[in-house]
PDB file of C-alpha atoms and ligand atoms in Angstrom:
ATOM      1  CA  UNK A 970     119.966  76.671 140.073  1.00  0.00           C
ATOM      2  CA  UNK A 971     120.026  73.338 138.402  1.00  0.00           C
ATOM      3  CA  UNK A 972     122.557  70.341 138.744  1.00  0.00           C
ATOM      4  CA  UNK A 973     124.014  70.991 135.404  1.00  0.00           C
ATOM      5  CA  UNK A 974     125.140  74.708 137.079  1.00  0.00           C
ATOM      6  CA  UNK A 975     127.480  72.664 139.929  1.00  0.00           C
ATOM      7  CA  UNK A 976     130.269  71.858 137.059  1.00  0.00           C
ATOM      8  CA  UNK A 977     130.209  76.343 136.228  1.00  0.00           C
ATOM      9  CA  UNK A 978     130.417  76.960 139.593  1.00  0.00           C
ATOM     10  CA  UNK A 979     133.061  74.949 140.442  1.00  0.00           C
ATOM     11  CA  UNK A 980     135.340  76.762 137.619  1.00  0.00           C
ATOM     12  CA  UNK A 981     134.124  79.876 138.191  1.00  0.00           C
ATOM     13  CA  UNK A 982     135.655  79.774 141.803  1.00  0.00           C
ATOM     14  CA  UNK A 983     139.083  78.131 140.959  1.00  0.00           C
ATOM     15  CA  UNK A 984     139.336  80.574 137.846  1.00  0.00           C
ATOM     16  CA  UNK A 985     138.527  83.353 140.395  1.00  0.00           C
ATOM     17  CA  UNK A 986     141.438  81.969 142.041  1.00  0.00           C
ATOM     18  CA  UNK A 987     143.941  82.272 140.121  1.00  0.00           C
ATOM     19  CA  UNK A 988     143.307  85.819 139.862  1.00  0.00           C
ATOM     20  CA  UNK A 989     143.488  86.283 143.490  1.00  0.00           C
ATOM     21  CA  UNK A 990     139.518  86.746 144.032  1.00  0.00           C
ATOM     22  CA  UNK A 991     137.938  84.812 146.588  1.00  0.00           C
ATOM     23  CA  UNK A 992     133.735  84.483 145.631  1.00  0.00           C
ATOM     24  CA  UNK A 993     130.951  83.073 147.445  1.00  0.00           C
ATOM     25  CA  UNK A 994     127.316  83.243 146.377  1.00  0.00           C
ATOM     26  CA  UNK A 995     124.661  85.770 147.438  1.00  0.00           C
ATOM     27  CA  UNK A 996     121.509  84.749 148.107  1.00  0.00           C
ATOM     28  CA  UNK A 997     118.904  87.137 145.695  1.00  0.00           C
ATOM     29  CA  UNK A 998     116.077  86.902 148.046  1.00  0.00           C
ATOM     30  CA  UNK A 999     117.566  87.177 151.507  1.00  0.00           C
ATOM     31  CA  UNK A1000     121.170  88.264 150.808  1.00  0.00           C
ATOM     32  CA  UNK A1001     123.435  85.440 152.663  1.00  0.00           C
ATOM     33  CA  UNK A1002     126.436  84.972 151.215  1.00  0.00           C
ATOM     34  CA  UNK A1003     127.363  81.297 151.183  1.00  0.00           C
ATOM     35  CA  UNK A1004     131.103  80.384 151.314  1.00  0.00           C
ATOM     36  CA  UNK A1005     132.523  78.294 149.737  1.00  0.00           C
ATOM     37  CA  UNK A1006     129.666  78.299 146.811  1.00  0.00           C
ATOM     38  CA  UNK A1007     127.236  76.807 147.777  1.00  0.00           C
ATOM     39  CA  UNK A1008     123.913  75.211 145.536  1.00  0.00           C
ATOM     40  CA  UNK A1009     121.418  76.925 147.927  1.00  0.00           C
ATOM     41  CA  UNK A1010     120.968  79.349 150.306  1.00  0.00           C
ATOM     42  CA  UNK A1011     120.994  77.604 153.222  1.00  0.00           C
ATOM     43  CA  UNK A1012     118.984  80.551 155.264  1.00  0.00           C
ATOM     44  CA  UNK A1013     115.985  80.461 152.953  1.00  0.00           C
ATOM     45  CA  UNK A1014     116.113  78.090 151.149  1.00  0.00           C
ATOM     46  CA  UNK A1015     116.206  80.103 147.652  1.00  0.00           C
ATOM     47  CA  UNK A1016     117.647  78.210 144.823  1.00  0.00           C
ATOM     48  CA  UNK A1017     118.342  81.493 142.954  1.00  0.00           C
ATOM     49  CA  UNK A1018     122.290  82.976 144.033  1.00  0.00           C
ATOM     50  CA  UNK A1019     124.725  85.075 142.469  1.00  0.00           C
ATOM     51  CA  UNK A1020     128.275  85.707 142.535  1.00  0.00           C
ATOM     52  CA  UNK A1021     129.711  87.538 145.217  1.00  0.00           C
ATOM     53  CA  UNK A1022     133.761  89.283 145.941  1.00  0.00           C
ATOM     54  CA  UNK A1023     134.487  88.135 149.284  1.00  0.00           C
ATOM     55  CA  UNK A1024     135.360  91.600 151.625  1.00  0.00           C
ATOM     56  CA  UNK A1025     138.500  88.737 153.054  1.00  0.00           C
ATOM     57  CA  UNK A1026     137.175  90.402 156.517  1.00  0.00           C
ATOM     58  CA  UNK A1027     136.203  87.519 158.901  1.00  0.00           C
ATOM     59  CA  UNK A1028     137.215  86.531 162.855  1.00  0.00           C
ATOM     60  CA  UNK A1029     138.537  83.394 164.504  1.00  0.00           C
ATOM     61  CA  UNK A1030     135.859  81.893 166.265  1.00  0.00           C
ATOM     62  CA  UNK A1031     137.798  78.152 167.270  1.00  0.00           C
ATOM     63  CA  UNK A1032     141.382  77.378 167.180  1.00  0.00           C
ATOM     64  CA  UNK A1033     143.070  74.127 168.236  1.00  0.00           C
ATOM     65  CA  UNK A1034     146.600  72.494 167.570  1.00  0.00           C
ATOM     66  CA  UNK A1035     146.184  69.759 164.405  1.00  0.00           C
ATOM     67  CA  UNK A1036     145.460  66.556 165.939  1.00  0.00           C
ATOM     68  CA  UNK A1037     148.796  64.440 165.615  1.00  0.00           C
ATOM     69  CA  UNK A1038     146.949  61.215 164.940  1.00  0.00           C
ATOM     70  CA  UNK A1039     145.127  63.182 161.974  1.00  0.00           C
ATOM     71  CA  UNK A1040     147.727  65.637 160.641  1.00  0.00           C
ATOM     72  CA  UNK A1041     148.996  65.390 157.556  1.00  0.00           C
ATOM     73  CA  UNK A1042     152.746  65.689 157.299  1.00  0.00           C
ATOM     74  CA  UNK A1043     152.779  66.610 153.347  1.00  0.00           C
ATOM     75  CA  UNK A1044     150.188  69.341 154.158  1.00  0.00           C
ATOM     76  CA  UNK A1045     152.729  70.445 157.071  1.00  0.00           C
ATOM     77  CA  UNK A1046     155.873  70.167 154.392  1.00  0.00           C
ATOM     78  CA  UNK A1047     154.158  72.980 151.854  1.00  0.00           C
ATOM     79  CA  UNK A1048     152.950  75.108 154.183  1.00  0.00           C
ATOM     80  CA  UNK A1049     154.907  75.156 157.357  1.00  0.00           C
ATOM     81  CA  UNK A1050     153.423  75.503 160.991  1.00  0.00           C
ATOM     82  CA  UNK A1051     149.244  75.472 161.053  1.00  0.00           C
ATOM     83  CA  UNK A1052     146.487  74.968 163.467  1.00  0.00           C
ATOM     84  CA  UNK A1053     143.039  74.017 162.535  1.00  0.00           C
ATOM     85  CA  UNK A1054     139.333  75.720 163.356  1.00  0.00           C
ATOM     86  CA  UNK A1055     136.716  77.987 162.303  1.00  0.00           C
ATOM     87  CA  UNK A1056     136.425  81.483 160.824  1.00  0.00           C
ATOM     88  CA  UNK A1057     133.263  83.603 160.723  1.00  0.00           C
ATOM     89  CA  UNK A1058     134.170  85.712 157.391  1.00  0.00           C
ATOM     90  CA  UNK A1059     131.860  88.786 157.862  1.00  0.00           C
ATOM     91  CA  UNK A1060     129.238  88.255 155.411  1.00  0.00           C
ATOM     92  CA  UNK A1061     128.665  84.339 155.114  1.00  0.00           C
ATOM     93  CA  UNK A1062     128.393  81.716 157.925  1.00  0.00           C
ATOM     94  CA  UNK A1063     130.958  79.968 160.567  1.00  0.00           C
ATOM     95  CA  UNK A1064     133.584  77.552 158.311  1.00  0.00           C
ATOM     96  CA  UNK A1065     135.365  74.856 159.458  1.00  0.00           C
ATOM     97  CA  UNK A1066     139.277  75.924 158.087  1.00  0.00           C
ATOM     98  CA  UNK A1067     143.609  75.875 158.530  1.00  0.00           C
ATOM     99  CA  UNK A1068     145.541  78.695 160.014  1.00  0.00           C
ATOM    100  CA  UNK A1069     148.310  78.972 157.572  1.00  0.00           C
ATOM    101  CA  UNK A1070     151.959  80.334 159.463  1.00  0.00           C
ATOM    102  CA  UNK A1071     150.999  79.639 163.310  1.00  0.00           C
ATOM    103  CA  UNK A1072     152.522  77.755 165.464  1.00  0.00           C
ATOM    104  CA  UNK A1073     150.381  75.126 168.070  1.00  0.00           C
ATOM    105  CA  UNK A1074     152.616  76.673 170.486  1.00  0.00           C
ATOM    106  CA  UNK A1075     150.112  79.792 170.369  1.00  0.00           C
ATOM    107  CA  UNK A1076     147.141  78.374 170.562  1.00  0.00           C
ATOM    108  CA  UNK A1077     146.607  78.781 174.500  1.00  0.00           C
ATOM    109  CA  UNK A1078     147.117  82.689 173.484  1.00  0.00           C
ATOM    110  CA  UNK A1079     145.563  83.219 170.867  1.00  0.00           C
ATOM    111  CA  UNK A1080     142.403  81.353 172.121  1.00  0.00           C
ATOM    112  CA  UNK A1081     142.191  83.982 174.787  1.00  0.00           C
ATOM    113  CA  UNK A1082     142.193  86.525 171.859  1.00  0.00           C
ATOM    114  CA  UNK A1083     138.989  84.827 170.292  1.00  0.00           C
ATOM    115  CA  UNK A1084     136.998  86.450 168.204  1.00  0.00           C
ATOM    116  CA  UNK A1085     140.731  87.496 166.530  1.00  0.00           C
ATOM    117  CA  UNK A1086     140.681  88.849 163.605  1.00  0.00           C
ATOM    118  CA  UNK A1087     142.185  86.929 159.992  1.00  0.00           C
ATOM    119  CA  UNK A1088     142.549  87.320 156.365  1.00  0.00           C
ATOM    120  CA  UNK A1089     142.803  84.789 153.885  1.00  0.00           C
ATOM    121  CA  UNK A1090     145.324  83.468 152.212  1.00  0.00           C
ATOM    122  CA  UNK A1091     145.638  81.804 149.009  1.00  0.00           C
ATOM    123  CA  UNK A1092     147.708  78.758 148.514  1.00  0.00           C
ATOM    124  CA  UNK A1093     148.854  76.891 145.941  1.00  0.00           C
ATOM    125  CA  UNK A1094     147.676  73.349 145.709  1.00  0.00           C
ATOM    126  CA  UNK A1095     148.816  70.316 143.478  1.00  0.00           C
ATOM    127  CA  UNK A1096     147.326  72.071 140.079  1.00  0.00           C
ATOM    128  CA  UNK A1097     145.024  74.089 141.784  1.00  0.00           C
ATOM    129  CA  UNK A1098     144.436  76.968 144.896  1.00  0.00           C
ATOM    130  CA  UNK A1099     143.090  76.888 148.176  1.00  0.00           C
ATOM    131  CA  UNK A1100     141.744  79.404 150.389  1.00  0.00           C
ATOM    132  CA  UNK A1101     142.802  79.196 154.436  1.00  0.00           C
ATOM    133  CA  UNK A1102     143.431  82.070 156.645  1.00  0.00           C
ATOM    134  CA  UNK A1103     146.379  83.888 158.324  1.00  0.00           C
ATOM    135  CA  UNK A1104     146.382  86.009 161.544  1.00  0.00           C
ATOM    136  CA  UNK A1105     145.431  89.826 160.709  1.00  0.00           C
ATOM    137  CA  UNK A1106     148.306  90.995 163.207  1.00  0.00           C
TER     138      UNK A1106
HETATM  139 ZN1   ZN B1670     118.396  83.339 151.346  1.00  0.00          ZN
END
């Protein structure tokens, strides 16, 4: 992959989108999936990937209440209650992420739970979408 590919990448994804399809890219040599896109395969190093449908199955692997000091009230006004952490989608690596529709108020719970299992969730951004996950309950 070259530089001039990051700018097609980039669209592909958001275009993917907006048809509901979430894509990472699978490694041709090793078959990682990297997700989001990434240039690289960042197992082995191979430069050559190719689009990939994501399965949407992946586990909660951290979960914390949003730091007060850090949270951002707008993000809180368009998408209600969320707690931040990491999801292990099945195919790709650990990703740093939101849980979209729970309260802080469960994180003592659901941290007992871990690895739980969430989907993702699409959400609609100032002109453009988002991926974060929801509880698979
Ligand atoms: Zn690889």
């Amino acid at each position: 992959m070259e530089k001039k590919d990051i700018k097609h990448i980039v669209k592909t994804f958001y275009n993917a989108l907006e048809e509901g399809k979430i894509l990472g890219r699978k490694c041709t040599k090793c078959g990682h999936v990297e997700f989001p896109p990434y240039l690289a395969c960042n197992i082995c190093g191979n430069l050559d990937t190719e689009w990939h449908e994501m399965s949407g199955k992946a586990v909660a692997m951290q979960i914390m209440a949003p730091s007060f000091g850090f949270s951002d009230k707008s993000f809180r006004d368009r998408v209600g209650d969320y707690c931040v952490g990491s999801v292990k989608p099945e195919e790709s690596g650990e990703l740093v992420t939101c849980f979209i529709g729970v309260s802080p108020g469960r994180v003592d719970e659901l941290r007992g739970k871990i690895p739980f299992p969430v989907r993702p969730i699409i959400i609609q951004e100032d002109g453009y979408k988002m991926v974060f996950w929801e509880l698979d309950e």
